[in-house]
PDB file of C-alpha atoms in Angstrom:
ATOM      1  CA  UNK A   1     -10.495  -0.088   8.879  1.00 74.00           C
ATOM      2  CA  UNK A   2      -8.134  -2.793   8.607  1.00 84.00           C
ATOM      3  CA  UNK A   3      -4.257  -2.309   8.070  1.00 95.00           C
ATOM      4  CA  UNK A   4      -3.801  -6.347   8.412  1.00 94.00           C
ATOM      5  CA  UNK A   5      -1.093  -7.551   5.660  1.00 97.00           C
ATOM      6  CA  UNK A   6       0.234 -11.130   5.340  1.00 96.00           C
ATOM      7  CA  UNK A   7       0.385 -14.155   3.305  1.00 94.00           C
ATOM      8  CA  UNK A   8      -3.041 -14.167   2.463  1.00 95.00           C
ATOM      9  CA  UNK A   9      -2.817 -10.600   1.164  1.00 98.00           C
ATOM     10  CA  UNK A  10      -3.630 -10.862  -3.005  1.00 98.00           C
ATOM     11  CA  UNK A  11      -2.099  -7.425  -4.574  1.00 98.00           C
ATOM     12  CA  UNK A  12      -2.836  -6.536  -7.765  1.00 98.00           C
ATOM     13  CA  UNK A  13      -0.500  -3.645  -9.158  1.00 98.00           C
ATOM     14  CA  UNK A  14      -2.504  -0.736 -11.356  1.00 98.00           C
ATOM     15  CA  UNK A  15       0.464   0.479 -13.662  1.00 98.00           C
ATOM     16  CA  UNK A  16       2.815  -2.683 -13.541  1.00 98.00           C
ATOM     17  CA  UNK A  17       3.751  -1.917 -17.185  1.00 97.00           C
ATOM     18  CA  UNK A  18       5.325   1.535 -16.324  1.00 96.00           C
ATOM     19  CA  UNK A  19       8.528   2.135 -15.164  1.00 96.00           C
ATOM     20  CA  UNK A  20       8.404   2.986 -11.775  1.00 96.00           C
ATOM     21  CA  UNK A  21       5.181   0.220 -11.256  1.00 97.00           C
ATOM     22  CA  UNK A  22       7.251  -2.678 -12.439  1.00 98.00           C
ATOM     23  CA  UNK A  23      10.161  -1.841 -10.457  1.00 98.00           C
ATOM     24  CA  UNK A  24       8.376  -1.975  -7.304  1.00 98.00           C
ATOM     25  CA  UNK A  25       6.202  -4.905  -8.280  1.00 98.00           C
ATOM     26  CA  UNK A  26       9.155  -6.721  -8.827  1.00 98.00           C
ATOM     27  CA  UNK A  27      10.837  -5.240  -5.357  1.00 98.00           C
ATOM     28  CA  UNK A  28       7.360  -6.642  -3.548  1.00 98.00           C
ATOM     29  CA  UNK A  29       7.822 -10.350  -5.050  1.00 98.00           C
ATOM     30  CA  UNK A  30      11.438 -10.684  -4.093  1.00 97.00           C
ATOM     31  CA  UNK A  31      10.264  -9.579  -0.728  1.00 98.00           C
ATOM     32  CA  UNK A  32       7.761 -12.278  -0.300  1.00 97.00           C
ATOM     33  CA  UNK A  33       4.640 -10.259  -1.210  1.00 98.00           C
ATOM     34  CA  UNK A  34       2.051 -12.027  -2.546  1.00 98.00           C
ATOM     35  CA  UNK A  35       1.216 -10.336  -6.330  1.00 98.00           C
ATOM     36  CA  UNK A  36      -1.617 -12.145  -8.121  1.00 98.00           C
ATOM     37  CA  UNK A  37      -2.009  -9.600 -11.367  1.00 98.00           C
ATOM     38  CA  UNK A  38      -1.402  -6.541 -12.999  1.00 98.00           C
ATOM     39  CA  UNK A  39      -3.760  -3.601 -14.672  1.00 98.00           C
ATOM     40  CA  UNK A  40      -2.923  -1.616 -17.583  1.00 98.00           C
ATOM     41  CA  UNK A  41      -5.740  -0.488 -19.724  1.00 96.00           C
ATOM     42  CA  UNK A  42      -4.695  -0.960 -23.359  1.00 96.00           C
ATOM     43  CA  UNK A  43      -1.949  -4.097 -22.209  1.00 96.00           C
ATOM     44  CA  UNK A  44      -4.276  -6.814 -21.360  1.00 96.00           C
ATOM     45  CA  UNK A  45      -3.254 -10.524 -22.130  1.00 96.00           C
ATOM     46  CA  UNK A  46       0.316  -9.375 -21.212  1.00 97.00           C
ATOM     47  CA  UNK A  47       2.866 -11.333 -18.932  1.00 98.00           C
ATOM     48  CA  UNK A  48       5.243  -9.366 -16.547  1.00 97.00           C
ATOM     49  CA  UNK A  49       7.736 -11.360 -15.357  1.00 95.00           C
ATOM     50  CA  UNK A  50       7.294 -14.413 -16.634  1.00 95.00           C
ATOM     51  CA  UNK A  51       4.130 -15.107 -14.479  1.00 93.00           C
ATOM     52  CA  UNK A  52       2.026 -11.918 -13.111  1.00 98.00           C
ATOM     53  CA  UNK A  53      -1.192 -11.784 -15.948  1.00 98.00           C
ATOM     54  CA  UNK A  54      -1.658  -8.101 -16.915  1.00 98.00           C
ATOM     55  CA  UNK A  55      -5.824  -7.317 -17.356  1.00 98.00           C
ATOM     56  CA  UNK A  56      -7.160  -4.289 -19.423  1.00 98.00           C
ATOM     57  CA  UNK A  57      -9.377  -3.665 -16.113  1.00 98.00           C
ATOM     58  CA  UNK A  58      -9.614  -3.836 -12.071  1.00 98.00           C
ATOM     59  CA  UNK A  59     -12.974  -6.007 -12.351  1.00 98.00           C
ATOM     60  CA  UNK A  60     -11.814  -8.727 -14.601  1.00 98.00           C
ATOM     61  CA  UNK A  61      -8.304  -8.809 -12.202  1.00 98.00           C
ATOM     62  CA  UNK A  62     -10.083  -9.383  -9.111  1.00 98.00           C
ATOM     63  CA  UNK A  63     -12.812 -11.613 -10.622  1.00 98.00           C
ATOM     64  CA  UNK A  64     -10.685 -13.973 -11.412  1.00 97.00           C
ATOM     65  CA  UNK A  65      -8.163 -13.674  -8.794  1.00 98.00           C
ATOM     66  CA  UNK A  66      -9.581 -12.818  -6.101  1.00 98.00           C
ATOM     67  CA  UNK A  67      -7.648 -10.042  -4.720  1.00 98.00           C
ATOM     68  CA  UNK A  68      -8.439  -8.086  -1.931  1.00 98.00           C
ATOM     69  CA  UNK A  69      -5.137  -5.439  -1.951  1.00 98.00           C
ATOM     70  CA  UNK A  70      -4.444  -2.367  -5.160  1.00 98.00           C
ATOM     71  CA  UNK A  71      -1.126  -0.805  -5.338  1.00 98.00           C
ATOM     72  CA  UNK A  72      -1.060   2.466  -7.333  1.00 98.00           C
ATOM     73  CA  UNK A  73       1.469   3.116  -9.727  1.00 98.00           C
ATOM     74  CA  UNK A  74      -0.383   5.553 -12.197  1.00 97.00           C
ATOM     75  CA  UNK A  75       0.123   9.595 -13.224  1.00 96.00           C
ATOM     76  CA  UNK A  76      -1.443  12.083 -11.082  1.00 95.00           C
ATOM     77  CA  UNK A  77      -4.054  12.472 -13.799  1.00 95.00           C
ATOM     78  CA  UNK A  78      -5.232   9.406 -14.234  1.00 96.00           C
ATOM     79  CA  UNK A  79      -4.846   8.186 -10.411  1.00 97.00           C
ATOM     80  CA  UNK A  80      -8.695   9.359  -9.028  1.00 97.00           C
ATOM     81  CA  UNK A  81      -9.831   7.760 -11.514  1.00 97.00           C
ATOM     82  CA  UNK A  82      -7.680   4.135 -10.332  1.00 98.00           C
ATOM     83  CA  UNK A  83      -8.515   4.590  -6.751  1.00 98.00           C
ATOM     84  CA  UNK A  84     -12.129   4.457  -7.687  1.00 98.00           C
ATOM     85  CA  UNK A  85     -11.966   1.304 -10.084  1.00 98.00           C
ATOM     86  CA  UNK A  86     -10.139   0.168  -7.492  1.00 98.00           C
ATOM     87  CA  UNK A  87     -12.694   0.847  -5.148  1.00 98.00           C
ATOM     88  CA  UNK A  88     -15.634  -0.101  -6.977  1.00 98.00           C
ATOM     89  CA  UNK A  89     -14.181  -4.011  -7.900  1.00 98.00           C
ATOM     90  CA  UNK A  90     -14.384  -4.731  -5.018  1.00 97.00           C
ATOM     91  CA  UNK A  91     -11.261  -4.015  -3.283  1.00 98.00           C
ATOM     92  CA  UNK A  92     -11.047  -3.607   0.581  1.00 97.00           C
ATOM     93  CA  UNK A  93      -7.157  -1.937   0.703  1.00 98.00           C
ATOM     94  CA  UNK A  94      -5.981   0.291  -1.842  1.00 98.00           C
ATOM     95  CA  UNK A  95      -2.149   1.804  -1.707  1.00 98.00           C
ATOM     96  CA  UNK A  96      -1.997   4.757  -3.553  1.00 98.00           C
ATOM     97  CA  UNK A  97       1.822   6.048  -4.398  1.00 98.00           C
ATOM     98  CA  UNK A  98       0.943   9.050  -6.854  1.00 97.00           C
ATOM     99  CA  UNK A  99       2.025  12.452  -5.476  1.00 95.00           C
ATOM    100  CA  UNK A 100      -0.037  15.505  -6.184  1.00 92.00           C
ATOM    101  CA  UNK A 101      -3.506  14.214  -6.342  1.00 95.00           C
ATOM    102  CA  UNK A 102      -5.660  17.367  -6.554  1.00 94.00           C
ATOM    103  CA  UNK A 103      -7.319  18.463  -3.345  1.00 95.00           C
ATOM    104  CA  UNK A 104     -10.522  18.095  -4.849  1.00 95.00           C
ATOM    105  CA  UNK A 105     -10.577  15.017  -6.290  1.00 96.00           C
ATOM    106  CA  UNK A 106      -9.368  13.626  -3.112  1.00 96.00           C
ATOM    107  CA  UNK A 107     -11.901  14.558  -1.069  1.00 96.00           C
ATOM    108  CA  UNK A 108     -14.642  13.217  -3.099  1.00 97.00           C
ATOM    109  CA  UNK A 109     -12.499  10.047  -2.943  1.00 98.00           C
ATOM    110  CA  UNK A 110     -11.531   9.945   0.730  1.00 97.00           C
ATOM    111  CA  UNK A 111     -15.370  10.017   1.043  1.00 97.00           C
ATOM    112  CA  UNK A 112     -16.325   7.240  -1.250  1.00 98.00           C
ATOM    113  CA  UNK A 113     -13.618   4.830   0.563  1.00 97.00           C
ATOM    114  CA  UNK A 114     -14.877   6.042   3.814  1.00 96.00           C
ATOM    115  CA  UNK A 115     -18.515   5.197   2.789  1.00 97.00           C
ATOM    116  CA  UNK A 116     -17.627   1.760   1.352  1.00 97.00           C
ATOM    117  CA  UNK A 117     -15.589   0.808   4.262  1.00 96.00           C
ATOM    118  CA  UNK A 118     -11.991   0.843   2.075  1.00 98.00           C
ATOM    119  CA  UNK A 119      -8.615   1.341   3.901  1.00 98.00           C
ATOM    120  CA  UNK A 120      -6.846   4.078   1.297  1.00 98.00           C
ATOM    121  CA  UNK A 121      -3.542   4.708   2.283  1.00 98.00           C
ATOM    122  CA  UNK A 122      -2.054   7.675   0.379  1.00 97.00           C
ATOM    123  CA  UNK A 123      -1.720   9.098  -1.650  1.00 98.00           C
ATOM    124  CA  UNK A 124       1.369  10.251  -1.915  1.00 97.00           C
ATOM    125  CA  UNK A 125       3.364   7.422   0.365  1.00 97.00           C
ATOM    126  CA  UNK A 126       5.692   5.017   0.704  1.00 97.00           C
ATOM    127  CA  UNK A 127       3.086   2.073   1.489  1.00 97.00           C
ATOM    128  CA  UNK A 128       3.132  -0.255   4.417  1.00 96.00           C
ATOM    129  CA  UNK A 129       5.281  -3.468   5.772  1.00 98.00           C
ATOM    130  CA  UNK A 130       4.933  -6.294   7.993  1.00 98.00           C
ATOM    131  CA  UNK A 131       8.476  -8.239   8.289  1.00 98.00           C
ATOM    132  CA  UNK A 132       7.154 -10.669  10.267  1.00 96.00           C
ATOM    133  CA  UNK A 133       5.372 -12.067   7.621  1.00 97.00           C
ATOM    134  CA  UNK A 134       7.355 -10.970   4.426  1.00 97.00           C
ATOM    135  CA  UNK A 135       4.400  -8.945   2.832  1.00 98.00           C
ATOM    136  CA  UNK A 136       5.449  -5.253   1.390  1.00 98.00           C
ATOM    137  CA  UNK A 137       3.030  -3.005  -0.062  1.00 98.00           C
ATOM    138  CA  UNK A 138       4.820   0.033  -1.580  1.00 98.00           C
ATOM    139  CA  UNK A 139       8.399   1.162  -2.155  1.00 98.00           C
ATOM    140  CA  UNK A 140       9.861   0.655   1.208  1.00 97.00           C
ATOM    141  CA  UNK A 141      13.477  -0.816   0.995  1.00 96.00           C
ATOM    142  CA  UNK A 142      12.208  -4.044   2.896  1.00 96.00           C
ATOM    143  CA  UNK A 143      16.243  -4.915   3.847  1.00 96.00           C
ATOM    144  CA  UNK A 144      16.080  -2.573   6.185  1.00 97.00           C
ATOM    145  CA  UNK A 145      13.098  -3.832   7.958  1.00 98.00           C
ATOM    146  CA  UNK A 146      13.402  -6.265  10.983  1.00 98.00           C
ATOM    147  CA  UNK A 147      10.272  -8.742  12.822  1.00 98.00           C
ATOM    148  CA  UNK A 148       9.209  -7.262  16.085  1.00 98.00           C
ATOM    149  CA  UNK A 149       6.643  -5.892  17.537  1.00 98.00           C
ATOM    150  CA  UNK A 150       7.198  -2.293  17.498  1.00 98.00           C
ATOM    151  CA  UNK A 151       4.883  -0.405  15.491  1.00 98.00           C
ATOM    152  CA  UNK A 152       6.058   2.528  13.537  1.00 98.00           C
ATOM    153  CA  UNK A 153       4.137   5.400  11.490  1.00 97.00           C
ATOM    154  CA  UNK A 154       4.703   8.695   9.705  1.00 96.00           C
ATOM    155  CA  UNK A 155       3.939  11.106   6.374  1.00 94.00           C
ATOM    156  CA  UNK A 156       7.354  10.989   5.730  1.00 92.00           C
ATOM    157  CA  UNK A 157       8.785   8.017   3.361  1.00 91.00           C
ATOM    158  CA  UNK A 158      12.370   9.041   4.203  1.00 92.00           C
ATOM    159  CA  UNK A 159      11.612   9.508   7.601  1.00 92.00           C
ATOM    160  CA  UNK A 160      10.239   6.130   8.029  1.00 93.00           C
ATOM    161  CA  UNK A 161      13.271   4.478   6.455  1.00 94.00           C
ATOM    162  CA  UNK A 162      15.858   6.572   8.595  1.00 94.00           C
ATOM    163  CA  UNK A 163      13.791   5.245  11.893  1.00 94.00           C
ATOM    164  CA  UNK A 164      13.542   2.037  11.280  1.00 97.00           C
ATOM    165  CA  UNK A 165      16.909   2.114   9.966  1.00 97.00           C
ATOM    166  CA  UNK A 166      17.947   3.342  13.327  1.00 97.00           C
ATOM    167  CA  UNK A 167      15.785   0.646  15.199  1.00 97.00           C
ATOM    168  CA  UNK A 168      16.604  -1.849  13.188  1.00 98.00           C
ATOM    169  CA  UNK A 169      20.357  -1.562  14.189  1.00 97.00           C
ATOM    170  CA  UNK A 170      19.446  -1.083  18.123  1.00 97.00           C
ATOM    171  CA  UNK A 171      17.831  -4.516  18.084  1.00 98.00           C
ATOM    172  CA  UNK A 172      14.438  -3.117  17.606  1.00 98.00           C
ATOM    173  CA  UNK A 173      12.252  -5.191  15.440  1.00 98.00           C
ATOM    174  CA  UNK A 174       8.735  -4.043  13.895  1.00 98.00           C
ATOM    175  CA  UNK A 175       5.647  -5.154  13.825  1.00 98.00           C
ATOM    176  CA  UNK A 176       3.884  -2.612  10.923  1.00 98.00           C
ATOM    177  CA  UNK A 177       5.488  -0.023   9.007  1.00 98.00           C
ATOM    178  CA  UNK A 178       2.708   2.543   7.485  1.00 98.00           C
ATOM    179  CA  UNK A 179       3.486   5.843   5.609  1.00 97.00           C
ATOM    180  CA  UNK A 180      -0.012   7.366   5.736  1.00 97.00           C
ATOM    181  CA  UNK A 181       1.501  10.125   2.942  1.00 96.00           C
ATOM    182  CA  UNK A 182       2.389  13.530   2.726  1.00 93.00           C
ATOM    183  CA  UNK A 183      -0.523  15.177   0.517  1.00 94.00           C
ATOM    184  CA  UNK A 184      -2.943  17.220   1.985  1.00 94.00           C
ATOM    185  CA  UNK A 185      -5.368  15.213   2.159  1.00 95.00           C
ATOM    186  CA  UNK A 186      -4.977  11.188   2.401  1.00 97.00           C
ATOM    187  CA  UNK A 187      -6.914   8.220   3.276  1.00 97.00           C
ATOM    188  CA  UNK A 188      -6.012   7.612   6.571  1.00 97.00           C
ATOM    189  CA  UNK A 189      -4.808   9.322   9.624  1.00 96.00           C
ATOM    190  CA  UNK A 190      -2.178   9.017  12.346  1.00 95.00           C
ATOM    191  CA  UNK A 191      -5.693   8.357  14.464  1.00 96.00           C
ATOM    192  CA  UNK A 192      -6.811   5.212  12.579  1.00 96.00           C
ATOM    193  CA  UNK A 193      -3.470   4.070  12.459  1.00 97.00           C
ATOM    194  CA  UNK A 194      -3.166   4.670  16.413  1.00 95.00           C
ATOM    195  CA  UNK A 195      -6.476   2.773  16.581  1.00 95.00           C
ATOM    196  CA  UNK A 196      -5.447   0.151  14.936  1.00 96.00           C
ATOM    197  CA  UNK A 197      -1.866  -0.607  16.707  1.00 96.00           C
ATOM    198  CA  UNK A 198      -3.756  -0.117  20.044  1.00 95.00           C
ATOM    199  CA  UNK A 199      -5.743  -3.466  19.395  1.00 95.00           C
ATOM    200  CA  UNK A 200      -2.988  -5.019  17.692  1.00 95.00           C
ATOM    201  CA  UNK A 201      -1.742  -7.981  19.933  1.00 95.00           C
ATOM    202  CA  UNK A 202       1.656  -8.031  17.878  1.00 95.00           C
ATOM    203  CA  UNK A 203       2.148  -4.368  18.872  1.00 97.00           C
ATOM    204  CA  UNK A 204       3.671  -3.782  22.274  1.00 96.00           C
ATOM    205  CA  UNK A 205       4.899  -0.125  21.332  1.00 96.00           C
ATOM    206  CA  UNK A 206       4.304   2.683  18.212  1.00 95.00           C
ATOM    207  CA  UNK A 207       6.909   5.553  16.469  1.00 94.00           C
ATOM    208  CA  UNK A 208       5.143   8.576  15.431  1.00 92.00           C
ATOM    209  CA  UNK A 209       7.284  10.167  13.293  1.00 88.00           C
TER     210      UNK A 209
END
């Protein structure tokens, strides 16, 4: 498992024609992230702002773009069945923001990501952040967000921003924000994100919250 964001991170966005998908998308450009395409079934050929492609599907957005990162933006419903496109393109990190993913769909999911080797974070969360290099992945308000090398996780989006908030104005820079999410069951645990900060050389400290 790999929680590694940065320049070099290619997001696509599943759902960047809805509502709540193109706000964010838009939020994670004007933070610095780097968002090579959008996927809406149905909208394919489409242009979101001006310069993000919108495919009908998660294979031909990664063919030809070569992105390695999925934000999820899509109804409970439907999500499942966008983690595993996402999955089975070929993408190594997938972001899931739904809420109320049933149970068990999720753990036939969790199970295919583990198997493949994916990083799922979610569902249900706020994503993850590295200020240091201007990458967000999710809906975290990145102005509050400061470089350092404090490492801070929780299953609380509201949480997360009130801590770093709080750090933040102490002088207390992070390193990696992740908000593993609140359902029952998600992708990845306080335990692989402990794992992951402990051989972290930008990480000299880590906020459970």
């Amino acid at each position: 498992m790999s929680l590694k964001i940065d320049g070099n991170t290619k997001v696509i966005v599943q759902g960047i024609t809805g509502k709540e998908g193109g706000f964010h998308a838009l939020r994670c450009l004007e933070y610095g992230t780097n968002v090579v395409a959008g996927v809406t079934p149905g909208r394919g050929g489409q242009i979101f702002n001006d310069s993000i492609k919108v495919y009908d599907s998660m294979k031909e957005a990664t063919v030809e773009t070569g992105a390695n990162t999925s934000l999820i933006f899509v109804p409970a419903p439907f999500a499942p069945d966008a983690i595993l496109e996402a999955i089975y393109s070929g993408i190594k990190t997938v972001i899931c923001i739904t809420e109320g993913i049933p149970v068990n769909e999720m753990i036939k999911i969790y199970k295919i990501a583990h198997d493949l080797g994916v990083t799922l974070i979610g569902p249900n969360c706020p994503g993850l952040i590295n200020p240091s290099e201007k990458c967000k992945i999710g809906i975290m308000p990145g102005d509050i967000f400061m470089p350092g090398r404090i490492g801070v996780v929780s299953r609380s989006g509201t949480l997360t921003y009130e801590a770093v908030d709080q750090l933040t104005k102490s002088g207390i820079g992070q390193s990696l924000c992740v908000g593993i999410g609140g359902d029952p069951i998600v992708g990845t645990t306080f335990i692989n994100v402990l794992d992951y900060f402990i051989k972290d050389e930008e990480t000299d400290g880590i906020v459970f919250i």
